[in-house]
Each structure stands twice: as structure tokens, then as C-alpha cells.
Amino acid sequence: LAKTTQPISMDSYEGQEVNITCSHNNIATNDYITWYQQFPSQGPRFIIQGYKTKVTNEVASLFIPADRKSSTLSLPRVSLSDTAVYYCLVGSFNNAGNMLTFGGGTRLMVKP
Amino acid sequence: GAGVSQSPSNKVTEKGKDVELRCDPISGHTALYWYRQSLGQGLEFLIYFQGNSAPDKSGLPSDRFSAERTGGSVSTLTIQRTQQEDSAVYLCASSLAGATSISPLHFGNGTRLTVT
């Protein structure tokens, strides 16, 4: 399983763009990269998933370089409600099992 | 549609007692996961089910922990002879099992277990 490394915490201000980078040096060929957001007293919520290059949805963008050893979650124009913990998850499906291990997450604090 | 439902939402038990936590996944989701999250910490993988089978139980912390899934739907996580270090939020997630990609995990809001 690819181990992930993220910054423990980040601070930002309302209206700014926030970029959170995750390192996954041992990513396997079949692995996908998925990001989740977690608010207090709730389970994590899916944000975005990608395999390579760039993926964009209504919430965020995900940038993955050609070597796929890292990925960057980009949140445009954050608001106070984006204060949460963000987890990077790397894994794949195979017939032998599907154990998905989360890293420690990045605690984002958005200030007014 | 309905999301992943976990019950109870909170459970306080005395040390040494057994507890049973329940997870109702999203209908049609074949994969089901249990995680544990201690206060202020990340998610610790416990066990994964594909249908009713659990290919890998190595994440279970000790033999006091067991889990089962019946009918490819509801799952229960049982902790026997609870200890204070078992206090945590137990999260359940379900997903469609894709052949070539990871389907997003849909999490419940967890069961907060407190062992006194």
C-alpha cells in the first residue's frame, strides 16, 4: 500500500486559494488518488479522485504530475466553512482485497 | 437516497462489557469498511468486506474485536470485554466495488464509544 505524507496543518484566509500537497512515493500503477474532507463529528466526505494529470469538479481541482509521486488538492476561494481536515488516500481495487489506509490528514483553518 | 447509517450514535459502557455496533450501508454497495478514529487522530483501518467475506482481518486490534456481515448488507462490529483504550469513534463506509478504479467511500457519522 502506498504510504501518504501530508502537512499536519495549514492556515488560510477567506477568499484565498489553498493548495494541499500529498506525497505518495510508493504509488503503484493501479492506484488512484482520492481526497476526502472531514468536519467534526462527521464521517469523511468524498471530494475528488484522479489517476493522472488534472481533474476538476465543482468543488476542487486535483493536480497529479507525470511521475504520480505526489498530488495537490486545490480549493479555490476558500470560505470559513472549508475549515476541516483533508485526507489524501491512495489505493486500488484488486481481487485479493481492498484495504484502504488513510494518512494523518491536513487540518485546514480558514480565518476571516 | 439514504446514506450509510450507524447505530447507536453514542454508546457508553463499563469496562469489561461487550458492545455491538451496527452499520447499514447504502443499498447495492458491495464493499463495506470499518475504521476507528481516536480523538484528534486519523482513521485507523479495521476490516473490509466484499459481500459477506472479509479477505483481510489483520487490521483488527485484538481478538476481542470481530465483525460480520450478513446478506451482503448490514454489518456488526463486536468488541468483547471492552477496555478504556477502545474508546473512539467507529466509522463505517460503503462503496461500489469497481473493477479498475476505486469507487468513493460513503461514510456514516460513526458511533462514539466511551468505555468508563
CSV table of C-alpha atoms in Angstrom, one decimal:
chain,number,residue,atom,x,y,z
A,1,LEU,CA,0.0,0.0,0.0
A,2,ALA,CA,1.3,3.5,-0.9
A,3,LYS,CA,2.0,5.5,2.3
A,4,THR,CA,0.9,9.1,2.1
A,5,THR,CA,2.5,12.2,3.7
A,6,GLN,CA,0.7,15.4,4.2
A,7,PRO,CA,1.3,18.6,6.2
A,8,ILE,CA,-0.3,18.4,9.6
A,9,SER,CA,-1.9,21.8,9.4
A,10,MET,CA,-2.4,24.9,7.2
A,11,ASP,CA,-3.9,28.3,7.8
A,12,SER,CA,-5.6,30.5,5.2
A,13,TYR,CA,-7.9,33.4,4.8
A,14,GLU,CA,-11.3,33.7,3.3
A,15,GLY,CA,-11.2,34.2,-0.5
A,16,GLN,CA,-7.7,32.7,-0.9
A,17,GLU,CA,-6.8,29.7,-3.0
A,18,VAL,CA,-5.5,26.8,-0.9
A,19,ASN,CA,-3.2,24.1,-2.2
A,20,ILE,CA,-2.6,21.0,-0.1
A,21,THR,CA,0.1,18.6,-1.3
A,22,CYS,CA,0.3,14.9,-0.6
A,23,SER,CA,3.4,12.8,-1.2
A,24,HIS,CA,3.0,9.1,-2.2
A,25,ASN,CA,6.4,8.0,-3.4
A,26,ASN,CA,5.4,4.3,-3.5
A,27,ILE,CA,2.3,4.7,-5.5
A,28,ALA,CA,1.5,1.6,-7.6
A,29,THR,CA,0.5,1.5,-11.3
A,30,ASN,CA,-3.1,0.7,-10.5
A,31,ASP,CA,-3.5,3.1,-7.6
A,32,TYR,CA,-5.9,6.0,-7.7
A,33,ILE,CA,-5.7,9.2,-5.6
A,34,THR,CA,-8.7,10.3,-3.7
A,35,TRP,CA,-9.2,13.2,-1.4
A,36,TYR,CA,-11.7,13.4,1.5
A,37,GLN,CA,-13.0,16.2,3.7
A,38,GLN,CA,-14.0,15.7,7.3
A,39,PHE,CA,-15.9,18.0,9.6
A,40,PRO,CA,-16.0,17.5,13.4
A,41,SER,CA,-18.5,14.8,14.4
A,42,GLN,CA,-19.0,13.6,10.9
A,43,GLY,CA,-17.6,10.9,8.7
A,44,PRO,CA,-15.2,11.9,5.8
A,45,ARG,CA,-16.8,13.1,2.6
A,46,PHE,CA,-15.5,12.4,-0.9
A,47,ILE,CA,-14.1,15.5,-2.7
A,48,ILE,CA,-12.3,14.4,-5.8
A,49,GLN,CA,-10.4,11.5,-7.4
A,50,GLY,CA,-7.9,11.2,-10.1
A,51,TYR,CA,-5.3,9.0,-11.7
A,52,LYS,CA,-3.1,11.4,-13.6
A,53,THR,CA,-2.8,15.0,-14.9
A,54,LYS,CA,-5.7,17.2,-13.8
A,55,VAL,CA,-9.2,16.7,-12.6
A,56,THR,CA,-11.7,19.4,-11.8
A,57,ASN,CA,-15.1,19.4,-10.3
A,58,GLU,CA,-17.5,21.9,-8.8
A,59,VAL,CA,-15.6,21.8,-5.5
A,60,ALA,CA,-11.9,21.4,-6.2
A,61,SER,CA,-9.1,20.6,-8.6
A,62,LEU,CA,-6.6,17.8,-8.3
A,63,PHE,CA,-3.2,18.1,-9.9
A,64,ILE,CA,-1.1,15.0,-10.4
A,65,PRO,CA,2.4,15.2,-12.0
A,66,ALA,CA,3.6,12.7,-14.6
A,67,ASP,CA,5.5,10.6,-12.0
A,68,ARG,CA,2.4,10.4,-9.8
A,69,LYS,CA,4.5,10.6,-6.7
A,70,SER,CA,2.6,13.5,-5.3
A,71,SER,CA,-0.7,15.2,-5.8
A,72,THR,CA,-2.1,18.6,-5.0
A,73,LEU,CA,-5.6,19.4,-3.9
A,74,SER,CA,-6.6,22.9,-4.9
A,75,LEU,CA,-9.5,24.7,-3.2
A,76,PRO,CA,-10.4,28.0,-5.0
A,77,ARG,CA,-11.5,31.0,-2.9
A,78,VAL,CA,-12.0,29.2,0.4
A,79,SER,CA,-14.6,30.2,2.9
A,80,LEU,CA,-14.9,29.7,6.7
A,81,SER,CA,-17.0,26.6,6.0
A,82,ASP,CA,-14.0,24.9,4.4
A,83,THR,CA,-12.3,24.6,7.8
A,84,ALA,CA,-11.9,20.9,8.1
A,85,VAL,CA,-9.4,18.0,7.9
A,86,TYR,CA,-8.4,16.9,4.4
A,87,TYR,CA,-7.2,13.3,3.8
A,88,CYS,CA,-5.3,12.0,0.8
A,89,LEU,CA,-6.0,8.3,0.1
A,90,VAL,CA,-4.1,6.2,-2.4
A,91,GLY,CA,-5.2,2.7,-3.3
A,92,SER,CA,-6.6,0.4,-5.9
A,93,PHE,CA,-9.0,-2.5,-6.2
A,94,ASN,CA,-7.9,-6.0,-6.6
A,95,ASN,CA,-9.5,-9.3,-6.1
A,96,ALA,CA,-7.3,-10.1,-3.1
A,97,GLY,CA,-8.8,-7.2,-1.1
A,98,ASN,CA,-9.3,-3.6,-0.8
A,99,MET,CA,-7.7,-2.3,2.3
A,100,LEU,CA,-7.6,1.5,2.1
A,101,THR,CA,-5.4,3.2,4.6
A,102,PHE,CA,-5.8,6.9,5.3
A,103,GLY,CA,-2.9,9.1,6.2
A,104,GLY,CA,-2.9,11.6,9.1
A,105,GLY,CA,-4.7,14.3,7.2
A,106,THR,CA,-4.2,18.1,6.9
A,107,ARG,CA,-6.1,20.3,9.3
A,108,LEU,CA,-7.1,23.5,7.4
A,109,MET,CA,-8.1,26.5,9.3
A,110,VAL,CA,-9.7,29.3,7.3
A,111,LYS,CA,-9.7,32.7,9.1
A,112,PRO,CA,-11.9,35.7,8.4
B,1,GLY,CA,-31.2,8.3,-1.3
B,2,ALA,CA,-30.4,7.2,2.2
B,3,GLY,CA,-26.7,7.3,3.2
B,4,VAL,CA,-24.8,5.0,5.4
B,5,SER,CA,-26.5,4.6,8.8
B,6,GLN,CA,-24.7,3.7,12.0
B,7,SER,CA,-26.2,2.9,15.4
B,8,PRO,CA,-26.1,3.8,18.1
B,9,SER,CA,-24.7,7.2,17.6
B,10,ASN,CA,-23.3,7.2,21.1
B,11,LYS,CA,-22.5,4.3,23.4
B,12,VAL,CA,-21.2,4.5,27.0
B,13,THR,CA,-20.3,1.2,28.5
B,14,GLU,CA,-18.4,-0.1,31.5
B,15,LYS,CA,-15.0,-1.7,31.2
B,16,GLY,CA,-15.3,-5.4,30.6
B,17,LYS,CA,-18.7,-5.3,29.0
B,18,ASP,CA,-19.4,-6.4,25.4
B,19,VAL,CA,-20.7,-3.9,22.8
B,20,GLU,CA,-22.1,-4.3,19.3
B,21,LEU,CA,-22.0,-1.6,16.7
B,22,ARG,CA,-24.2,-1.7,13.7
B,23,CYS,CA,-23.8,-0.4,10.1
B,24,ASP,CA,-26.4,-0.2,7.4
B,25,PRO,CA,-24.6,0.5,4.1
B,26,ILE,CA,-26.1,2.2,1.0
B,27,SER,CA,-28.3,-0.3,-0.8
B,28,GLY,CA,-26.4,-2.0,-3.6
B,29,HIS,CA,-22.9,-1.3,-2.2
B,30,THR,CA,-20.9,-4.5,-2.2
B,31,ALA,CA,-17.9,-3.2,-0.3
B,32,LEU,CA,-18.0,-2.2,3.4
B,33,TYR,CA,-15.3,-0.9,5.6
B,34,TRP,CA,-14.8,-0.3,9.3
B,35,TYR,CA,-12.4,2.4,10.6
B,36,ARG,CA,-11.6,3.6,14.1
B,37,GLN,CA,-10.8,7.3,14.9
B,38,SER,CA,-9.4,8.3,18.2
B,39,LEU,CA,-9.9,11.9,19.4
B,40,GLY,CA,-8.0,14.3,17.1
B,41,GLN,CA,-6.4,11.4,15.2
B,42,GLY,CA,-6.6,10.0,11.7
B,43,LEU,CA,-8.6,7.0,10.6
B,44,GLU,CA,-7.3,3.5,11.5
B,45,PHE,CA,-8.4,0.7,9.2
B,46,LEU,CA,-10.0,-2.2,10.9
B,47,ILE,CA,-11.6,-4.5,8.4
B,48,TYR,CA,-13.1,-4.7,4.9
B,49,PHE,CA,-15.9,-6.8,3.5
B,50,GLN,CA,-16.5,-7.7,-0.1
B,51,GLY,CA,-20.1,-9.1,0.0
B,52,ASN,CA,-20.2,-11.2,3.2
B,53,SER,CA,-16.5,-12.1,3.0
B,54,ALA,CA,-13.7,-10.3,4.8
B,55,PRO,CA,-10.4,-11.0,2.9
B,56,ASP,CA,-8.3,-9.2,5.4
B,57,LYS,CA,-8.8,-9.1,9.1
B,58,SER,CA,-5.3,-8.0,10.0
B,59,GLY,CA,-6.4,-4.5,10.9
B,60,LEU,CA,-8.5,-5.7,13.9
B,61,PRO,CA,-6.6,-4.5,17.0
B,62,SER,CA,-7.0,-7.7,19.0
B,63,ASP,CA,-9.0,-10.9,19.2
B,64,ARG,CA,-11.6,-9.1,21.3
B,65,PHE,CA,-12.7,-7.4,18.0
B,66,SER,CA,-14.8,-9.3,15.5
B,67,ALA,CA,-17.1,-8.3,12.6
B,68,GLU,CA,-19.6,-9.9,10.4
B,69,ARG,CA,-21.8,-9.0,7.5
B,70,THR,CA,-24.9,-10.8,6.6
B,71,GLY,CA,-26.9,-10.8,3.3
B,72,GLY,CA,-24.3,-8.6,1.8
B,73,SER,CA,-25.9,-5.7,3.7
B,74,VAL,CA,-25.8,-5.0,7.4
B,75,SER,CA,-22.6,-5.3,9.3
B,76,THR,CA,-21.9,-5.5,13.0
B,77,LEU,CA,-18.7,-4.8,14.8
B,78,THR,CA,-18.4,-6.5,18.2
B,79,ILE,CA,-16.0,-5.6,20.9
B,80,GLN,CA,-15.8,-8.1,23.8
B,81,ARG,CA,-14.5,-7.2,27.3
B,82,THR,CA,-14.1,-3.6,26.4
B,83,GLN,CA,-11.1,-1.6,27.6
B,84,GLN,CA,-10.7,2.1,28.1
B,85,GLU,CA,-8.3,2.2,25.1
B,86,ASP,CA,-11.2,1.1,22.9
B,87,SER,CA,-12.8,4.5,23.4
B,88,ALA,CA,-13.0,6.1,20.0
B,89,VAL,CA,-15.4,6.9,17.1
B,90,TYR,CA,-16.1,3.8,15.0
B,91,LEU,CA,-16.8,4.7,11.4
B,92,CYS,CA,-18.4,2.6,8.7
B,93,ALA,CA,-18.2,3.2,5.0
B,94,SER,CA,-19.5,1.5,1.9
B,95,SER,CA,-18.8,1.7,-1.8
B,96,LEU,CA,-19.4,0.1,-5.1
B,97,ALA,CA,-16.6,-2.2,-5.9
B,98,GLY,CA,-15.2,-1.3,-9.3
B,99,ALA,CA,-13.0,-3.4,-11.4
B,100,THR,CA,-10.4,-0.8,-12.4
B,101,SER,CA,-10.9,2.1,-10.1
B,102,ILE,CA,-11.7,3.0,-6.5
B,103,SER,CA,-15.3,3.9,-6.0
B,104,PRO,CA,-15.6,6.7,-3.5
B,105,LEU,CA,-16.3,5.6,0.1
B,106,HIS,CA,-19.5,6.9,1.6
B,107,PHE,CA,-19.2,7.2,5.4
B,108,GLY,CA,-21.7,7.2,8.2
B,109,ASN,CA,-21.3,9.6,11.0
B,110,GLY,CA,-19.9,7.0,13.3
B,111,THR,CA,-20.6,5.5,16.7
B,112,ARG,CA,-18.8,7.3,19.6
B,113,LEU,CA,-17.8,4.7,22.1
B,114,THR,CA,-16.8,5.6,25.6
B,115,VAL,CA,-15.6,3.0,28.0
B,116,THR,CA,-15.6,4.0,31.6
